[in-house]
Amino acid sequence: KASPRIRKVFASLITHLHDFARENEITVDEWMAGVEMINEAGRMSDDRRNEGQLVCDVLGLESLVDEITYKLATDAADEPTTTAILGPFWRKDAPRREMGETTVTGIENGDHTFMHGTVTDYLTGKPIEGAELDVWHTAPNGLYEQQDPDQVDMNLRGRFTTGKDGKYNFYCLRPTSYPIPYDGPAGKILQLLDRHPMRPAHIHFIVSAPGYKPIVTQIFDRRDKHITDDAVFAVKESLIVDFLPRKGDPKADFELPYNFKMATY
Ligand code: DHB
Ligand code: FE
């Protein structure tokens, strides 16, 4: 239904699309190639694959919209935790897990990591009880569970809830850098532009708590060689982390301390 916002946004979209076609003297063949790409993205997509989002991501659009939407988070140390794109691999209803549990089932060869920290109110510094961390990451083969027939359903995902002290801890894997799926239109765009499909190693989070603005974000491994060169432009300085060696824990070789800071509405 028409609203002032819809009218304004569509008028602007049409203006920019027409200007784009005029400026570049887009031909019928070129336009049809674009239409075919959109149709192909649609045909490839289902609940395991979101090619439309991937296409937007290689064009930098999700990253830009993230920045516009959450511009209050300015990537400064005294601000709430900076946001980053959701990406196409989040799934709702990840299993709830107890503190100290692992996200990992059936993967022996990974770099098991103990991640821990506190969720606080960024203004008062007080710990937030009952904050939920929804976590997801890839296996050492670079695949999320829904891309990989060899993983159990909902592997490498979990929802953890902080206690009174705002603290959380769990085991996961130190992630690996990996190519975004490039067998479709998003990959085609990368090829046409001589760009690589690699994302630096990262772990995804949605942190939510009653009364606080949810934080959609990712943290990135400083040692990854693609850290300055993310195919979907999501890296921000304050989200780069250091994995530390962990001694005396048979369950993990690495340790990752990270605190989340939330803002009220
Ligand atoms: C994209 C984001 C991810 O987090 C990921 O793992 C793969 C692709 C993306 O934005 O396209
Ligand atoms: Fe990802």
PDB file of C-alpha atoms and ligand atoms in Angstrom:
ATOM      1  CA  LYS A   1       0.000   0.000   0.000  1.00  0.00           C
ATOM      2  CA  ALA A   2       1.341   3.437  -0.904  1.00  0.00           C
ATOM      3  CA  SER A   3       2.931   5.406   1.922  1.00  0.00           C
ATOM      4  CA  PRO A   4       5.023   8.582   1.702  1.00  0.00           C
ATOM      5  CA  ARG A   5       8.150   6.519   2.355  1.00  0.00           C
ATOM      6  CA  ILE A   6       7.323   3.995  -0.386  1.00  0.00           C
ATOM      7  CA  ARG A   7       6.554   6.730  -2.914  1.00  0.00           C
ATOM      8  CA  LYS A   8       9.781   8.546  -2.140  1.00  0.00           C
ATOM      9  CA  VAL A   9      11.989   5.443  -2.214  1.00  0.00           C
ATOM     10  CA  PHE A  10      10.542   4.156  -5.484  1.00  0.00           C
ATOM     11  CA  ALA A  11      10.752   7.553  -7.177  1.00  0.00           C
ATOM     12  CA  SER A  12      14.415   7.668  -6.197  1.00  0.00           C
ATOM     13  CA  LEU A  13      15.054   4.064  -7.267  1.00  0.00           C
ATOM     14  CA  ILE A  14      13.522   4.712 -10.698  1.00  0.00           C
ATOM     15  CA  THR A  15      15.491   7.944 -11.115  1.00  0.00           C
ATOM     16  CA  HIS A  16      18.778   6.218 -10.288  1.00  0.00           C
ATOM     17  CA  LEU A  17      18.045   3.175 -12.466  1.00  0.00           C
ATOM     18  CA  HIS A  18      17.192   5.400 -15.430  1.00  0.00           C
ATOM     19  CA  ASP A  19      20.259   7.569 -14.881  1.00  0.00           C
ATOM     20  CA  PHE A  20      22.377   4.407 -14.675  1.00  0.00           C
ATOM     21  CA  ALA A  21      20.996   3.133 -17.994  1.00  0.00           C
ATOM     22  CA  ARG A  22      21.441   6.519 -19.689  1.00  0.00           C
ATOM     23  CA  GLU A  23      24.941   7.179 -18.368  1.00  0.00           C
ATOM     24  CA  ASN A  24      26.171   3.769 -19.486  1.00  0.00           C
ATOM     25  CA  GLU A  25      24.080   3.557 -22.649  1.00  0.00           C
ATOM     26  CA  ILE A  26      22.836   0.140 -21.540  1.00  0.00           C
ATOM     27  CA  THR A  27      21.702  -1.939 -24.535  1.00  0.00           C
ATOM     28  CA  VAL A  28      18.811  -4.415 -24.702  1.00  0.00           C
ATOM     29  CA  ASP A  29      21.274  -7.326 -24.632  1.00  0.00           C
ATOM     30  CA  GLU A  30      23.063  -6.006 -21.564  1.00  0.00           C
ATOM     31  CA  TRP A  31      19.811  -5.359 -19.732  1.00  0.00           C
ATOM     32  CA  MET A  32      18.580  -8.900 -20.586  1.00  0.00           C
ATOM     33  CA  ALA A  33      21.843 -10.339 -19.219  1.00  0.00           C
ATOM     34  CA  GLY A  34      21.106  -8.512 -15.976  1.00  0.00           C
ATOM     35  CA  VAL A  35      17.535  -9.804 -15.886  1.00  0.00           C
ATOM     36  CA  GLU A  36      18.796 -13.350 -16.471  1.00  0.00           C
ATOM     37  CA  MET A  37      21.205 -12.984 -13.550  1.00  0.00           C
ATOM     38  CA  ILE A  38      18.356 -11.959 -11.250  1.00  0.00           C
ATOM     39  CA  ASN A  39      16.208 -14.865 -12.468  1.00  0.00           C
ATOM     40  CA  GLU A  40      19.068 -17.323 -12.002  1.00  0.00           C
ATOM     41  CA  ALA A  41      19.610 -16.052  -8.440  1.00  0.00           C
ATOM     42  CA  GLY A  42      15.924 -16.675  -7.780  1.00  0.00           C
ATOM     43  CA  ARG A  43      16.013 -20.187  -9.226  1.00  0.00           C
ATOM     44  CA  MET A  44      19.045 -21.105  -7.082  1.00  0.00           C
ATOM     45  CA  SER A  45      17.568 -19.874  -3.833  1.00  0.00           C
ATOM     46  CA  ASP A  46      15.745 -21.886  -1.203  1.00  0.00           C
ATOM     47  CA  ASP A  47      16.048 -22.215   2.567  1.00  0.00           C
ATOM     48  CA  ARG A  48      19.670 -23.363   2.253  1.00  0.00           C
ATOM     49  CA  ARG A  49      20.802 -20.840  -0.290  1.00  0.00           C
ATOM     50  CA  ASN A  50      20.163 -17.103  -0.520  1.00  0.00           C
ATOM     51  CA  GLU A  51      21.751 -16.110  -3.813  1.00  0.00           C
ATOM     52  CA  GLY A  52      19.989 -12.742  -3.997  1.00  0.00           C
ATOM     53  CA  GLN A  53      21.606 -11.700  -0.748  1.00  0.00           C
ATOM     54  CA  LEU A  54      24.977 -12.987  -1.911  1.00  0.00           C
ATOM     55  CA  VAL A  55      24.713 -10.852  -5.064  1.00  0.00           C
ATOM     56  CA  CYS A  56      23.916  -7.785  -2.943  1.00  0.00           C
ATOM     57  CA  ASP A  57      26.851  -8.649  -0.678  1.00  0.00           C
ATOM     58  CA  VAL A  58      29.521  -8.828  -3.386  1.00  0.00           C
ATOM     59  CA  LEU A  59      28.242  -5.438  -4.542  1.00  0.00           C
ATOM     60  CA  GLY A  60      28.787  -4.089  -1.007  1.00  0.00           C
ATOM     61  CA  LEU A  61      25.113  -3.334  -0.475  1.00  0.00           C
ATOM     62  CA  GLU A  62      24.454  -5.265   2.750  1.00  0.00           C
ATOM     63  CA  SER A  63      27.567  -3.769   4.298  1.00  0.00           C
ATOM     64  CA  LEU A  64      26.449  -0.246   3.336  1.00  0.00           C
ATOM     65  CA  VAL A  65      22.923  -0.774   4.634  1.00  0.00           C
ATOM     66  CA  ASP A  66      24.329  -2.150   7.900  1.00  0.00           C
ATOM     67  CA  GLU A  67      26.384   1.021   8.268  1.00  0.00           C
ATOM     68  CA  ILE A  68      23.402   3.268   7.501  1.00  0.00           C
ATOM     69  CA  THR A  69      21.050   1.417   9.846  1.00  0.00           C
ATOM     70  CA  TYR A  70      23.412   1.250  12.816  1.00  0.00           C
ATOM     71  CA  LYS A  71      25.388   4.433  12.292  1.00  0.00           C
ATOM     72  CA  LEU A  72      25.363   5.122  16.029  1.00  0.00           C
ATOM     73  CA  ALA A  73      27.839   2.296  16.534  1.00  0.00           C
ATOM     74  CA  THR A  74      30.900   4.182  15.347  1.00  0.00           C
ATOM     75  CA  ASP A  75      33.564   1.520  15.782  1.00  0.00           C
ATOM     76  CA  ALA A  76      35.025   3.369  18.794  1.00  0.00           C
ATOM     77  CA  ALA A  77      36.177   1.676  21.997  1.00  0.00           C
ATOM     78  CA  ASP A  78      33.668   3.445  24.274  1.00  0.00           C
ATOM     79  CA  GLU A  79      30.672   2.657  22.071  1.00  0.00           C
ATOM     80  CA  PRO A  80      28.352  -0.353  21.934  1.00  0.00           C
ATOM     81  CA  THR A  81      29.744  -3.337  20.041  1.00  0.00           C
ATOM     82  CA  THR A  82      29.945  -2.524  16.344  1.00  0.00           C
ATOM     83  CA  THR A  83      27.538  -4.290  14.016  1.00  0.00           C
ATOM     84  CA  ALA A  84      28.360  -6.234  10.868  1.00  0.00           C
ATOM     85  CA  ILE A  85      26.287  -7.871   8.142  1.00  0.00           C
ATOM     86  CA  LEU A  86      24.058 -10.863   8.905  1.00  0.00           C
ATOM     87  CA  GLY A  87      25.100 -12.740   5.748  1.00  0.00           C
ATOM     88  CA  PRO A  88      23.075 -15.521   4.148  1.00  0.00           C
ATOM     89  CA  PHE A  89      23.755 -18.406   6.582  1.00  0.00           C
ATOM     90  CA  TRP A  90      21.959 -17.555   9.802  1.00  0.00           C
ATOM     91  CA  ARG A  91      19.189 -20.004  10.724  1.00  0.00           C
ATOM     92  CA  LYS A  92      16.463 -19.395  13.223  1.00  0.00           C
ATOM     93  CA  ASP A  93      15.929 -21.678  16.214  1.00  0.00           C
ATOM     94  CA  ALA A  94      19.538 -22.741  16.700  1.00  0.00           C
ATOM     95  CA  PRO A  95      19.731 -25.149  19.657  1.00  0.00           C
ATOM     96  CA  ARG A  96      19.828 -23.650  23.135  1.00  0.00           C
ATOM     97  CA  ARG A  97      22.982 -24.822  24.860  1.00  0.00           C
ATOM     98  CA  GLU A  98      24.229 -24.703  28.427  1.00  0.00           C
ATOM     99  CA  MET A  99      27.153 -22.502  29.355  1.00  0.00           C
ATOM    100  CA  GLY A 100      30.421 -24.351  28.756  1.00  0.00           C
ATOM    101  CA  GLU A 101      28.964 -26.589  26.050  1.00  0.00           C
ATOM    102  CA  THR A 102      30.440 -26.836  22.569  1.00  0.00           C
ATOM    103  CA  THR A 103      28.853 -25.962  19.251  1.00  0.00           C
ATOM    104  CA  VAL A 104      30.853 -28.785  17.652  1.00  0.00           C
ATOM    105  CA  THR A 105      29.626 -32.309  16.869  1.00  0.00           C
ATOM    106  CA  GLY A 106      31.672 -34.875  14.958  1.00  0.00           C
ATOM    107  CA  ILE A 107      34.669 -32.744  13.943  1.00  0.00           C
ATOM    108  CA  GLU A 108      37.993 -33.960  15.342  1.00  0.00           C
ATOM    109  CA  ASN A 109      40.460 -32.069  13.203  1.00  0.00           C
ATOM    110  CA  GLY A 110      39.424 -28.479  13.994  1.00  0.00           C
ATOM    111  CA  ASP A 111      41.178 -25.884  16.175  1.00  0.00           C
ATOM    112  CA  HIS A 112      38.918 -26.141  19.200  1.00  0.00           C
ATOM    113  CA  THR A 113      38.570 -22.806  20.989  1.00  0.00           C
ATOM    114  CA  PHE A 114      37.276 -21.708  24.375  1.00  0.00           C
ATOM    115  CA  MET A 115      35.438 -18.422  23.916  1.00  0.00           C
ATOM    116  CA  HIS A 116      34.360 -16.366  26.916  1.00  0.00           C
ATOM    117  CA  GLY A 117      33.501 -12.862  28.046  1.00  0.00           C
ATOM    118  CA  THR A 118      30.917 -10.582  29.578  1.00  0.00           C
ATOM    119  CA  VAL A 119      27.909  -8.805  28.133  1.00  0.00           C
ATOM    120  CA  THR A 120      27.557  -5.336  29.649  1.00  0.00           C
ATOM    121  CA  ASP A 121      25.523  -2.152  29.338  1.00  0.00           C
ATOM    122  CA  TYR A 122      27.932   0.141  27.501  1.00  0.00           C
ATOM    123  CA  LEU A 123      26.905   3.245  29.476  1.00  0.00           C
ATOM    124  CA  THR A 124      26.803   1.898  33.022  1.00  0.00           C
ATOM    125  CA  GLY A 125      29.264  -0.968  32.571  1.00  0.00           C
ATOM    126  CA  LYS A 126      26.833  -3.218  34.465  1.00  0.00           C
ATOM    127  CA  PRO A 127      26.670  -6.883  33.459  1.00  0.00           C
ATOM    128  CA  ILE A 128      23.487  -7.901  31.622  1.00  0.00           C
ATOM    129  CA  GLU A 129      21.743 -11.001  32.903  1.00  0.00           C
ATOM    130  CA  GLY A 130      19.727 -13.085  30.442  1.00  0.00           C
ATOM    131  CA  ALA A 131      21.477 -11.846  27.308  1.00  0.00           C
ATOM    132  CA  GLU A 132      21.293 -14.405  24.508  1.00  0.00           C
ATOM    133  CA  LEU A 133      24.247 -15.049  22.198  1.00  0.00           C
ATOM    134  CA  ASP A 134      23.189 -16.735  18.980  1.00  0.00           C
ATOM    135  CA  VAL A 135      26.434 -18.052  17.459  1.00  0.00           C
ATOM    136  CA  TRP A 136      27.248 -19.669  14.087  1.00  0.00           C
ATOM    137  CA  HIS A 137      30.435 -20.516  12.224  1.00  0.00           C
ATOM    138  CA  THR A 138      31.872 -22.806   9.550  1.00  0.00           C
ATOM    139  CA  ALA A 139      33.601 -26.178   9.785  1.00  0.00           C
ATOM    140  CA  PRO A 140      37.311 -26.525   8.887  1.00  0.00           C
ATOM    141  CA  ASN A 141      36.206 -27.350   5.320  1.00  0.00           C
ATOM    142  CA  GLY A 142      34.774 -23.822   5.117  1.00  0.00           C
ATOM    143  CA  LEU A 143      31.155 -24.958   5.004  1.00  0.00           C
ATOM    144  CA  TYR A 144      28.213 -24.015   7.150  1.00  0.00           C
ATOM    145  CA  GLU A 145      26.133 -26.948   8.293  1.00  0.00           C
ATOM    146  CA  GLN A 146      23.328 -26.328   5.774  1.00  0.00           C
ATOM    147  CA  GLN A 147      25.843 -26.386   2.900  1.00  0.00           C
ATOM    148  CA  ASP A 148      27.403 -29.662   4.025  1.00  0.00           C
ATOM    149  CA  PRO A 149      25.610 -33.055   3.863  1.00  0.00           C
ATOM    150  CA  ASP A 150      28.285 -34.533   6.181  1.00  0.00           C
ATOM    151  CA  GLN A 151      27.359 -32.359   9.158  1.00  0.00           C
ATOM    152  CA  VAL A 152      24.520 -32.984  11.580  1.00  0.00           C
ATOM    153  CA  ASP A 153      21.611 -30.575  11.466  1.00  0.00           C
ATOM    154  CA  MET A 154      22.322 -27.318  13.357  1.00  0.00           C
ATOM    155  CA  ASN A 155      26.005 -28.217  13.866  1.00  0.00           C
ATOM    156  CA  LEU A 156      28.303 -25.310  14.787  1.00  0.00           C
ATOM    157  CA  ARG A 157      25.370 -23.225  15.998  1.00  0.00           C
ATOM    158  CA  GLY A 158      24.078 -22.478  19.443  1.00  0.00           C
ATOM    159  CA  ARG A 159      22.226 -20.049  21.654  1.00  0.00           C
ATOM    160  CA  PHE A 160      23.810 -19.327  25.034  1.00  0.00           C
ATOM    161  CA  THR A 161      22.259 -17.215  27.799  1.00  0.00           C
ATOM    162  CA  THR A 162      24.257 -15.172  30.320  1.00  0.00           C
ATOM    163  CA  GLY A 163      23.750 -15.601  34.050  1.00  0.00           C
ATOM    164  CA  LYS A 164      23.553 -12.905  36.758  1.00  0.00           C
ATOM    165  CA  ASP A 165      27.175 -11.883  36.221  1.00  0.00           C
ATOM    166  CA  GLY A 166      26.598 -11.263  32.486  1.00  0.00           C
ATOM    167  CA  LYS A 167      29.270 -13.844  31.720  1.00  0.00           C
ATOM    168  CA  TYR A 168      29.225 -16.438  28.984  1.00  0.00           C
ATOM    169  CA  ASN A 169      31.596 -19.189  27.862  1.00  0.00           C
ATOM    170  CA  PHE A 170      31.476 -22.002  25.343  1.00  0.00           C
ATOM    171  CA  TYR A 171      33.624 -24.080  23.021  1.00  0.00           C
ATOM    172  CA  CYS A 172      33.644 -23.595  19.262  1.00  0.00           C
ATOM    173  CA  LEU A 173      36.173 -23.804  16.435  1.00  0.00           C
ATOM    174  CA  ARG A 174      38.753 -21.273  15.394  1.00  0.00           C
ATOM    175  CA  PRO A 175      37.296 -20.537  11.970  1.00  0.00           C
ATOM    176  CA  THR A 176      39.031 -20.734   8.616  1.00  0.00           C
ATOM    177  CA  SER A 177      38.807 -18.318   5.718  1.00  0.00           C
ATOM    178  CA  TYR A 178      36.623 -19.668   2.979  1.00  0.00           C
ATOM    179  CA  PRO A 179      35.159 -18.784  -0.398  1.00  0.00           C
ATOM    180  CA  ILE A 180      31.573 -17.600  -0.587  1.00  0.00           C
ATOM    181  CA  PRO A 181      29.604 -19.897  -2.888  1.00  0.00           C
ATOM    182  CA  TYR A 182      30.638 -18.819  -6.397  1.00  0.00           C
ATOM    183  CA  ASP A 183      28.774 -21.252  -8.615  1.00  0.00           C
ATOM    184  CA  GLY A 184      25.994 -18.723  -9.274  1.00  0.00           C
ATOM    185  CA  PRO A 185      25.440 -15.082 -10.224  1.00  0.00           C
ATOM    186  CA  ALA A 186      27.418 -13.725  -7.236  1.00  0.00           C
ATOM    187  CA  GLY A 187      30.424 -15.778  -8.349  1.00  0.00           C
ATOM    188  CA  LYS A 188      29.915 -14.658 -11.909  1.00  0.00           C
ATOM    189  CA  ILE A 189      30.041 -11.010 -10.846  1.00  0.00           C
ATOM    190  CA  LEU A 190      33.266 -11.657  -8.916  1.00  0.00           C
ATOM    191  CA  GLN A 191      34.805 -13.306 -11.999  1.00  0.00           C
ATOM    192  CA  LEU A 192      33.716 -10.500 -14.313  1.00  0.00           C
ATOM    193  CA  LEU A 193      35.453  -8.040 -11.976  1.00  0.00           C
ATOM    194  CA  ASP A 194      38.579 -10.188 -11.430  1.00  0.00           C
ATOM    195  CA  ARG A 195      37.770 -10.417  -7.741  1.00  0.00           C
ATOM    196  CA  HIS A 196      38.409 -13.322  -5.367  1.00  0.00           C
ATOM    197  CA  PRO A 197      35.561 -14.941  -3.388  1.00  0.00           C
ATOM    198  CA  MET A 198      37.348 -15.220  -0.004  1.00  0.00           C
ATOM    199  CA  ARG A 199      35.999 -14.046   3.311  1.00  0.00           C
ATOM    200  CA  PRO A 200      38.395 -13.734   6.263  1.00  0.00           C
ATOM    201  CA  ALA A 201      37.756 -16.270   9.057  1.00  0.00           C
ATOM    202  CA  HIS A 202      34.901 -15.099  11.250  1.00  0.00           C
ATOM    203  CA  ILE A 203      32.329 -16.114  13.853  1.00  0.00           C
ATOM    204  CA  HIS A 204      28.798 -14.702  13.674  1.00  0.00           C
ATOM    205  CA  PHE A 205      26.683 -13.437  16.580  1.00  0.00           C
ATOM    206  CA  ILE A 206      23.299 -12.007  17.269  1.00  0.00           C
ATOM    207  CA  VAL A 207      23.359 -10.723  20.833  1.00  0.00           C
ATOM    208  CA  SER A 208      19.990  -9.813  22.300  1.00  0.00           C
ATOM    209  CA  ALA A 209      18.650  -8.922  25.739  1.00  0.00           C
ATOM    210  CA  PRO A 210      15.347  -7.556  27.009  1.00  0.00           C
ATOM    211  CA  GLY A 211      15.339  -3.746  26.775  1.00  0.00           C
ATOM    212  CA  TYR A 212      18.495  -3.614  24.641  1.00  0.00           C
ATOM    213  CA  LYS A 213      19.050  -3.150  20.909  1.00  0.00           C
ATOM    214  CA  PRO A 214      20.055  -6.486  19.360  1.00  0.00           C
ATOM    215  CA  ILE A 215      23.568  -6.586  17.921  1.00  0.00           C
ATOM    216  CA  VAL A 216      24.116  -8.451  14.653  1.00  0.00           C
ATOM    217  CA  THR A 217      27.847  -8.829  14.232  1.00  0.00           C
ATOM    218  CA  GLN A 218      30.867 -10.941  13.294  1.00  0.00           C
ATOM    219  CA  ILE A 219      34.358 -11.125  14.774  1.00  0.00           C
ATOM    220  CA  PHE A 220      37.395 -11.680  12.588  1.00  0.00           C
ATOM    221  CA  ASP A 221      40.721 -13.448  13.136  1.00  0.00           C
ATOM    222  CA  ARG A 222      43.566 -10.892  12.933  1.00  0.00           C
ATOM    223  CA  ARG A 223      45.936 -13.524  11.518  1.00  0.00           C
ATOM    224  CA  ASP A 224      43.783 -14.252   8.482  1.00  0.00           C
ATOM    225  CA  LYS A 225      45.421 -13.254   5.230  1.00  0.00           C
ATOM    226  CA  HIS A 226      42.148 -11.882   3.853  1.00  0.00           C
ATOM    227  CA  ILE A 227      41.554  -9.589   6.824  1.00  0.00           C
ATOM    228  CA  THR A 228      42.047  -6.458   4.688  1.00  0.00           C
ATOM    229  CA  ASP A 229      40.390  -7.943   1.663  1.00  0.00           C
ATOM    230  CA  ASP A 230      36.917  -9.312   2.524  1.00  0.00           C
ATOM    231  CA  ALA A 231      34.875 -10.229  -0.585  1.00  0.00           C
ATOM    232  CA  VAL A 232      31.756  -8.762   1.077  1.00  0.00           C
ATOM    233  CA  PHE A 233      33.316  -5.734   2.868  1.00  0.00           C
ATOM    234  CA  ALA A 234      32.238  -6.591   6.429  1.00  0.00           C
ATOM    235  CA  VAL A 235      35.457  -6.165   8.463  1.00  0.00           C
ATOM    236  CA  LYS A 236      35.660  -3.306  10.968  1.00  0.00           C
ATOM    237  CA  GLU A 237      38.654  -2.569  13.184  1.00  0.00           C
ATOM    238  CA  SER A 238      36.938  -3.121  16.538  1.00  0.00           C
ATOM    239  CA  LEU A 239      35.722  -6.558  15.414  1.00  0.00           C
ATOM    240  CA  ILE A 240      39.223  -7.943  14.799  1.00  0.00           C
ATOM    241  CA  VAL A 241      40.266 -10.379  17.535  1.00  0.00           C
ATOM    242  CA  ASP A 242      43.287 -12.394  18.675  1.00  0.00           C
ATOM    243  CA  PHE A 243      43.073 -16.122  19.329  1.00  0.00           C
ATOM    244  CA  LEU A 244      45.393 -16.951  22.232  1.00  0.00           C
ATOM    245  CA  PRO A 245      47.064 -20.288  22.955  1.00  0.00           C
ATOM    246  CA  ARG A 246      45.248 -22.212  25.726  1.00  0.00           C
ATOM    247  CA  LYS A 247      47.234 -24.381  28.117  1.00  0.00           C
ATOM    248  CA  GLY A 248      46.019 -27.240  30.288  1.00  0.00           C
ATOM    249  CA  ASP A 249      42.615 -27.696  28.670  1.00  0.00           C
ATOM    250  CA  PRO A 250      42.244 -31.009  26.859  1.00  0.00           C
ATOM    251  CA  LYS A 251      39.173 -29.623  25.112  1.00  0.00           C
ATOM    252  CA  ALA A 252      40.751 -26.586  23.436  1.00  0.00           C
ATOM    253  CA  ASP A 253      44.011 -25.342  21.916  1.00  0.00           C
ATOM    254  CA  PHE A 254      42.900 -21.728  21.667  1.00  0.00           C
ATOM    255  CA  GLU A 255      41.191 -19.216  23.863  1.00  0.00           C
ATOM    256  CA  LEU A 256      39.219 -16.210  22.725  1.00  0.00           C
ATOM    257  CA  PRO A 257      38.178 -13.528  25.199  1.00  0.00           C
ATOM    258  CA  TYR A 258      35.585 -11.104  23.858  1.00  0.00           C
ATOM    259  CA  ASN A 259      33.143  -8.753  25.604  1.00  0.00           C
ATOM    260  CA  PHE A 260      29.927  -7.428  24.128  1.00  0.00           C
ATOM    261  CA  LYS A 261      28.573  -3.981  24.983  1.00  0.00           C
ATOM    262  CA  MET A 262      24.901  -3.224  24.454  1.00  0.00           C
ATOM    263  CA  ALA A 263      22.817  -0.057  24.270  1.00  0.00           C
ATOM    264  CA  THR A 264      19.259   0.407  25.525  1.00  0.00           C
ATOM    265  CA  TYR A 265      16.554   1.579  23.120  1.00  0.00           C
TER     266      TYR A 265
HETATM  267  C1  DHB B   1      28.400 -13.787   3.214  1.00  0.00           C
HETATM  268  C2  DHB B   1      28.465 -13.587   4.554  1.00  0.00           C
HETATM  269  C3  DHB B   1      28.947 -14.560   5.364  1.00  0.00           C
HETATM  270  O1  DHB B   1      29.041 -14.436   6.681  1.00  0.00           O
HETATM  271  C4  DHB B   1      29.394 -15.724   4.836  1.00  0.00           C
HETATM  272  O2  DHB B   1      29.862 -16.612   5.704  1.00  0.00           O
HETATM  273  C5  DHB B   1      29.329 -15.916   3.473  1.00  0.00           C
HETATM  274  C6  DHB B   1      28.835 -14.940   2.667  1.00  0.00           C
HETATM  275  C7  DHB B   1      27.852 -12.746   2.381  1.00  0.00           C
HETATM  276  O3  DHB B   1      27.631 -11.673   2.924  1.00  0.00           O
HETATM  277  O4  DHB B   1      27.620 -12.966   1.211  1.00  0.00           O
HETATM  278 FE    FE B   2      29.769 -16.222   7.535  1.00  0.00          FE
END
